[in-house]
JSON list of C-alpha atoms in Angstrom, two decimals:
[
{"chain": "K", "resi": 1, "resn": "MET", "atom": "CA", "xyz": [-58.85, 14.11, 46.34]},
{"chain": "K", "resi": 2, "resn": "LYS", "atom": "CA", "xyz": [-61.07, 13.47, 43.51]},
{"chain": "K", "resi": 3, "resn": "TYR", "atom": "CA", "xyz": [-61.31, 9.78, 44.74]},
{"chain": "K", "resi": 4, "resn": "VAL", "atom": "CA", "xyz": [-62.55, 11.11, 48.19]},
{"chain": "K", "resi": 5, "resn": "LEU", "atom": "CA", "xyz": [-65.53, 13.01, 46.64]},
{"chain": "K", "resi": 6, "resn": "TYR", "atom": "CA", "xyz": [-66.59, 10.32, 44.35]},
{"chain": "K", "resi": 7, "resn": "ILE", "atom": "CA", "xyz": [-66.77, 8.30, 47.70]},
{"chain": "K", "resi": 8, "resn": "ALA", "atom": "CA", "xyz": [-68.41, 11.06, 49.79]},
{"chain": "K", "resi": 9, "resn": "ALA", "atom": "CA", "xyz": [-71.43, 11.61, 46.37]},
{"chain": "K", "resi": 10, "resn": "PHE", "atom": "CA", "xyz": [-71.58, 7.52, 46.70]},
{"chain": "K", "resi": 11, "resn": "THR", "atom": "CA", "xyz": [-72.09, 7.21, 50.37]},
{"chain": "K", "resi": 12, "resn": "SER", "atom": "CA", "xyz": [-74.81, 10.00, 50.28]},
{"chain": "K", "resi": 13, "resn": "LEU", "atom": "CA", "xyz": [-76.63, 8.14, 47.51]},
{"chain": "K", "resi": 14, "resn": "LEU", "atom": "CA", "xyz": [-76.42, 4.67, 49.17]},
{"chain": "K", "resi": 15, "resn": "THR", "atom": "CA", "xyz": [-77.30, 6.48, 52.28]},
{"chain": "K", "resi": 16, "resn": "CYS", "atom": "CA", "xyz": [-80.46, 7.39, 51.57]},
{"chain": "K", "resi": 17, "resn": "ALA", "atom": "CA", "xyz": [-81.35, 4.04, 49.51]},
{"chain": "K", "resi": 18, "resn": "LYS", "atom": "CA", "xyz": [-83.62, 1.28, 50.68]},
{"chain": "K", "resi": 19, "resn": "PHE", "atom": "CA", "xyz": [-83.91, -2.24, 50.09]},
{"chain": "K", "resi": 20, "resn": "GLU", "atom": "CA", "xyz": [-86.98, -2.83, 48.39]},
{"chain": "K", "resi": 21, "resn": "GLU", "atom": "CA", "xyz": [-87.48, -6.45, 50.10]},
{"chain": "K", "resi": 22, "resn": "ASP", "atom": "CA", "xyz": [-87.39, -5.74, 53.22]},
{"chain": "K", "resi": 23, "resn": "SER", "atom": "CA", "xyz": [-87.08, -1.79, 53.74]},
{"chain": "K", "resi": 24, "resn": "ARG", "atom": "CA", "xyz": [-83.72, -1.84, 55.32]},
{"chain": "K", "resi": 25, "resn": "ASP", "atom": "CA", "xyz": [-81.61, 0.98, 55.10]},
{"chain": "K", "resi": 26, "resn": "VAL", "atom": "CA", "xyz": [-78.43, 0.59, 53.41]},
{"chain": "K", "resi": 27, "resn": "SER", "atom": "CA", "xyz": [-76.21, 2.82, 55.05]},
{"chain": "K", "resi": 28, "resn": "THR", "atom": "CA", "xyz": [-75.16, -0.37, 57.02]},
{"chain": "K", "resi": 29, "resn": "THR", "atom": "CA", "xyz": [-74.11, -2.44, 54.04]},
{"chain": "K", "resi": 30, "resn": "SER", "atom": "CA", "xyz": [-72.32, 1.14, 52.37]},
{"chain": "K", "resi": 31, "resn": "GLY", "atom": "CA", "xyz": [-69.79, 1.20, 54.76]},
{"chain": "K", "resi": 32, "resn": "LEU", "atom": "CA", "xyz": [-68.66, -2.76, 54.25]},
{"chain": "K", "resi": 33, "resn": "PHE", "atom": "CA", "xyz": [-68.84, -2.05, 49.84]},
{"chain": "K", "resi": 34, "resn": "LEU", "atom": "CA", "xyz": [-66.87, 1.36, 49.96]},
{"chain": "K", "resi": 35, "resn": "SER", "atom": "CA", "xyz": [-63.74, -0.46, 52.31]},
{"chain": "K", "resi": 36, "resn": "LYS", "atom": "CA", "xyz": [-64.06, -3.31, 49.63]},
{"chain": "K", "resi": 37, "resn": "LEU", "atom": "CA", "xyz": [-63.95, -0.34, 47.27]},
{"chain": "K", "resi": 38, "resn": "ILE", "atom": "CA", "xyz": [-61.06, 1.34, 49.05]},
{"chain": "K", "resi": 39, "resn": "SER", "atom": "CA", "xyz": [-58.83, -1.53, 49.79]},
{"chain": "K", "resi": 40, "resn": "ASP", "atom": "CA", "xyz": [-59.19, -3.22, 46.27]},
{"chain": "K", "resi": 41, "resn": "SER", "atom": "CA", "xyz": [-57.43, -0.48, 45.18]},
{"chain": "K", "resi": 42, "resn": "ILE", "atom": "CA", "xyz": [-54.98, 0.83, 47.64]},
{"chain": "K", "resi": 43, "resn": "GLN", "atom": "CA", "xyz": [-51.58, 0.84, 45.76]},
{"chain": "K", "resi": 44, "resn": "VAL", "atom": "CA", "xyz": [-48.33, -0.08, 47.48]},
{"chain": "K", "resi": 45, "resn": "PRO", "atom": "CA", "xyz": [-44.62, 0.67, 46.16]},
{"chain": "K", "resi": 46, "resn": "LEU", "atom": "CA", "xyz": [-42.17, -1.60, 44.33]},
{"chain": "K", "resi": 47, "resn": "SER", "atom": "CA", "xyz": [-38.76, 0.12, 45.12]},
{"chain": "K", "resi": 48, "resn": "GLY", "atom": "CA", "xyz": [-34.92, -1.12, 45.19]},
{"chain": "K", "resi": 49, "resn": "SER", "atom": "CA", "xyz": [-31.57, -0.11, 44.10]},
{"chain": "K", "resi": 50, "resn": "VAL", "atom": "CA", "xyz": [-29.61, 0.16, 41.21]},
{"chain": "K", "resi": 51, "resn": "THR", "atom": "CA", "xyz": [-26.04, -0.45, 41.14]},
{"chain": "K", "resi": 52, "resn": "GLY", "atom": "CA", "xyz": [-23.47, 0.02, 37.81]},
{"chain": "K", "resi": 53, "resn": "LEU", "atom": "CA", "xyz": [-25.56, 2.40, 36.20]},
{"chain": "K", "resi": 54, "resn": "THR", "atom": "CA", "xyz": [-22.75, 4.49, 34.63]},
{"chain": "K", "resi": 55, "resn": "SER", "atom": "CA", "xyz": [-24.84, 5.84, 31.49]},
{"chain": "K", "resi": 56, "resn": "GLY", "atom": "CA", "xyz": [-27.77, 5.71, 29.25]},
{"chain": "K", "resi": 57, "resn": "THR", "atom": "CA", "xyz": [-31.03, 4.31, 30.37]},
{"chain": "K", "resi": 58, "resn": "LEU", "atom": "CA", "xyz": [-31.96, 1.06, 32.17]},
{"chain": "K", "resi": 59, "resn": "VAL", "atom": "CA", "xyz": [-35.84, 0.54, 31.41]},
{"chain": "K", "resi": 60, "resn": "LEU", "atom": "CA", "xyz": [-37.64, -1.79, 33.77]},
{"chain": "K", "resi": 61, "resn": "TYR", "atom": "CA", "xyz": [-40.59, -3.50, 32.25]},
{"chain": "K", "resi": 62, "resn": "ILE", "atom": "CA", "xyz": [-43.46, -4.10, 35.41]},
{"chain": "K", "resi": 63, "resn": "ASN", "atom": "CA", "xyz": [-46.14, -6.63, 34.08]},
{"chain": "K", "resi": 64, "resn": "GLY", "atom": "CA", "xyz": [-45.64, -5.03, 30.93]},
{"chain": "K", "resi": 65, "resn": "ALA", "atom": "CA", "xyz": [-45.58, -1.31, 32.10]},
{"chain": "K", "resi": 66, "resn": "ASP", "atom": "CA", "xyz": [-41.99, 0.27, 31.77]},
{"chain": "K", "resi": 67, "resn": "LEU", "atom": "CA", "xyz": [-40.14, 2.92, 34.18]},
{"chain": "K", "resi": 68, "resn": "SER", "atom": "CA", "xyz": [-37.17, 4.66, 33.13]},
{"chain": "K", "resi": 69, "resn": "VAL", "atom": "CA", "xyz": [-34.48, 4.98, 35.65]},
{"chain": "K", "resi": 70, "resn": "THR", "atom": "CA", "xyz": [-31.37, 7.44, 34.38]},
{"chain": "K", "resi": 71, "resn": "ALA", "atom": "CA", "xyz": [-27.71, 7.61, 35.24]},
{"chain": "K", "resi": 72, "resn": "PRO", "atom": "CA", "xyz": [-26.81, 8.08, 37.73]},
{"chain": "K", "resi": 73, "resn": "ASN", "atom": "CA", "xyz": [-29.93, 7.58, 39.42]},
{"chain": "K", "resi": 74, "resn": "ASP", "atom": "CA", "xyz": [-29.83, 4.53, 42.11]},
{"chain": "K", "resi": 75, "resn": "THR", "atom": "CA", "xyz": [-33.16, 4.41, 43.45]},
{"chain": "K", "resi": 76, "resn": "PHE", "atom": "CA", "xyz": [-36.83, 3.11, 41.54]},
{"chain": "K", "resi": 77, "resn": "THR", "atom": "CA", "xyz": [-40.13, 3.22, 42.42]},
{"chain": "K", "resi": 78, "resn": "TYR", "atom": "CA", "xyz": [-43.00, 2.12, 40.80]},
{"chain": "K", "resi": 79, "resn": "TRP", "atom": "CA", "xyz": [-47.09, 2.09, 42.44]},
{"chain": "K", "resi": 80, "resn": "ILE", "atom": "CA", "xyz": [-48.71, -1.00, 41.86]},
{"chain": "K", "resi": 81, "resn": "ASN", "atom": "CA", "xyz": [-52.13, -2.59, 43.46]},
{"chain": "K", "resi": 82, "resn": "LYS", "atom": "CA", "xyz": [-51.67, -4.23, 46.62]},
{"chain": "K", "resi": 83, "resn": "ASP", "atom": "CA", "xyz": [-51.72, -8.06, 46.50]},
{"chain": "K", "resi": 84, "resn": "THR", "atom": "CA", "xyz": [-50.68, -8.33, 42.95]},
{"chain": "K", "resi": 85, "resn": "ALA", "atom": "CA", "xyz": [-48.39, -10.34, 41.39]},
{"chain": "K", "resi": 86, "resn": "TYR", "atom": "CA", "xyz": [-45.22, -8.84, 39.74]},
{"chain": "K", "resi": 87, "resn": "SER", "atom": "CA", "xyz": [-42.94, -9.96, 37.13]},
{"chain": "K", "resi": 88, "resn": "ILE", "atom": "CA", "xyz": [-39.56, -7.51, 36.43]},
{"chain": "K", "resi": 89, "resn": "THR", "atom": "CA", "xyz": [-37.92, -7.52, 33.45]},
{"chain": "K", "resi": 90, "resn": "ALA", "atom": "CA", "xyz": [-34.96, -4.93, 32.33]},
{"chain": "K", "resi": 91, "resn": "THR", "atom": "CA", "xyz": [-33.03, -3.54, 29.26]},
{"chain": "K", "resi": 92, "resn": "THR", "atom": "CA", "xyz": [-30.86, -0.77, 29.19]},
{"chain": "K", "resi": 93, "resn": "THR", "atom": "CA", "xyz": [-29.62, 1.66, 26.05]},
{"chain": "K", "resi": 94, "resn": "SER", "atom": "CA", "xyz": [-26.27, 1.17, 26.63]},
{"chain": "K", "resi": 95, "resn": "GLU", "atom": "CA", "xyz": [-24.57, -1.48, 24.31]},
{"chain": "K", "resi": 96, "resn": "ASP", "atom": "CA", "xyz": [-21.81, -1.51, 27.22]},
{"chain": "K", "resi": 97, "resn": "LEU", "atom": "CA", "xyz": [-23.77, -2.73, 29.66]},
{"chain": "K", "resi": 98, "resn": "SER", "atom": "CA", "xyz": [-25.87, -5.53, 31.01]},
{"chain": "K", "resi": 99, "resn": "CYS", "atom": "CA", "xyz": [-28.50, -5.95, 34.04]},
{"chain": "K", "resi": 100, "resn": "SER", "atom": "CA", "xyz": [-29.47, -8.34, 36.01]},
{"chain": "K", "resi": 101, "resn": "ILE", "atom": "CA", "xyz": [-32.48, -8.56, 39.08]},
{"chain": "K", "resi": 102, "resn": "ASP", "atom": "CA", "xyz": [-32.44, -10.01, 42.35]},
{"chain": "K", "resi": 103, "resn": "ASN", "atom": "CA", "xyz": [-36.22, -10.97, 43.56]},
{"chain": "K", "resi": 104, "resn": "PRO", "atom": "CA", "xyz": [-38.17, -10.14, 39.59]},
{"chain": "K", "resi": 105, "resn": "ASN", "atom": "CA", "xyz": [-41.38, -12.22, 40.23]},
{"chain": "K", "resi": 106, "resn": "GLY", "atom": "CA", "xyz": [-43.36, -11.79, 43.34]},
{"chain": "K", "resi": 107, "resn": "ASN", "atom": "CA", "xyz": [-46.15, -10.19, 45.11]},
{"chain": "K", "resi": 108, "resn": "SER", "atom": "CA", "xyz": [-46.44, -6.93, 46.41]},
{"chain": "K", "resi": 109, "resn": "GLY", "atom": "CA", "xyz": [-48.23, -7.96, 49.39]},
{"chain": "K", "resi": 110, "resn": "ARG", "atom": "CA", "xyz": [-49.81, -5.60, 51.58]},
{"chain": "K", "resi": 111, "resn": "TYR", "atom": "CA", "xyz": [-46.94, -2.96, 52.13]},
{"chain": "K", "resi": 112, "resn": "GLY", "atom": "CA", "xyz": [-45.25, -3.74, 48.96]},
{"chain": "K", "resi": 113, "resn": "ASN", "atom": "CA", "xyz": [-41.53, -4.93, 48.23]},
{"chain": "K", "resi": 114, "resn": "SER", "atom": "CA", "xyz": [-38.72, -2.05, 48.40]},
{"chain": "K", "resi": 115, "resn": "SER", "atom": "CA", "xyz": [-36.00, -5.53, 48.45]},
{"chain": "K", "resi": 116, "resn": "ILE", "atom": "CA", "xyz": [-35.70, -5.43, 44.52]},
{"chain": "K", "resi": 117, "resn": "GLN", "atom": "CA", "xyz": [-31.89, -5.07, 43.45]},
{"chain": "K", "resi": 118, "resn": "VAL", "atom": "CA", "xyz": [-30.73, -3.92, 39.79]},
{"chain": "K", "resi": 119, "resn": "THR", "atom": "CA", "xyz": [-27.02, -5.03, 38.95]},
{"chain": "K", "resi": 120, "resn": "CYS", "atom": "CA", "xyz": [-25.35, -3.65, 36.12]},
{"chain": "K", "resi": 121, "resn": "LEU", "atom": "CA", "xyz": [-22.28, -4.84, 34.71]},
{"chain": "K", "resi": 122, "resn": "GLU", "atom": "CA", "xyz": [-19.92, -3.57, 31.91]},
{"chain": "K", "resi": 123, "resn": "VAL", "atom": "CA", "xyz": [-20.03, -5.89, 28.93]},
{"chain": "K", "resi": 124, "resn": "VAL", "atom": "CA", "xyz": [-15.78, -6.57, 27.99]},
{"chain": "K", "resi": 125, "resn": "ALA", "atom": "CA", "xyz": [-15.75, -7.72, 24.29]},
{"chain": "K", "resi": 126, "resn": "SER", "atom": "CA", "xyz": [-14.18, -10.62, 23.46]},
{"chain": "K", "resi": 127, "resn": "HIS", "atom": "CA", "xyz": [-10.91, -10.37, 21.11]},
{"chain": "K", "resi": 128, "resn": "TYR", "atom": "CA", "xyz": [-10.77, -14.22, 20.34]}
]
C-alpha cells in the first residue's frame, strides 16, 4: 500500500513540473519513468518442493539470504526480483539427513521458477 502512495505523490509532483529548456510538460515522460520504476521492483516467486525432510530444519540459502523450512513442511516460496540470477545451497540441522537441490542455479525470469526440487536422504553410518 505504501508504494501506491509514493507513486501517487511522485506522479503528482512530476505532472506539475516542466523542463526548463523547452517548457515541455513532463507528464508524458513521467509515465515511462514510473513504468520502469515499477517493473524493476516487481518480485516473483522461487518455489519448489522438499521430499525426505523427516526431522529438524532445512535452511536454504538463496543468494546469501536464508529461508528456513521446518519438518514436516514439504514446500517453500521465496520472493526475488524478476529477471534476477539466483544460486541456492542447503544445510540441515539434522546430522542424519543430507539434502541435494535440483535446479540450484538459474534466473527468476519474468514469472519466477516453481520447479526447484530439494531431496533429503537419511545418512547411513558406515561401520567399516
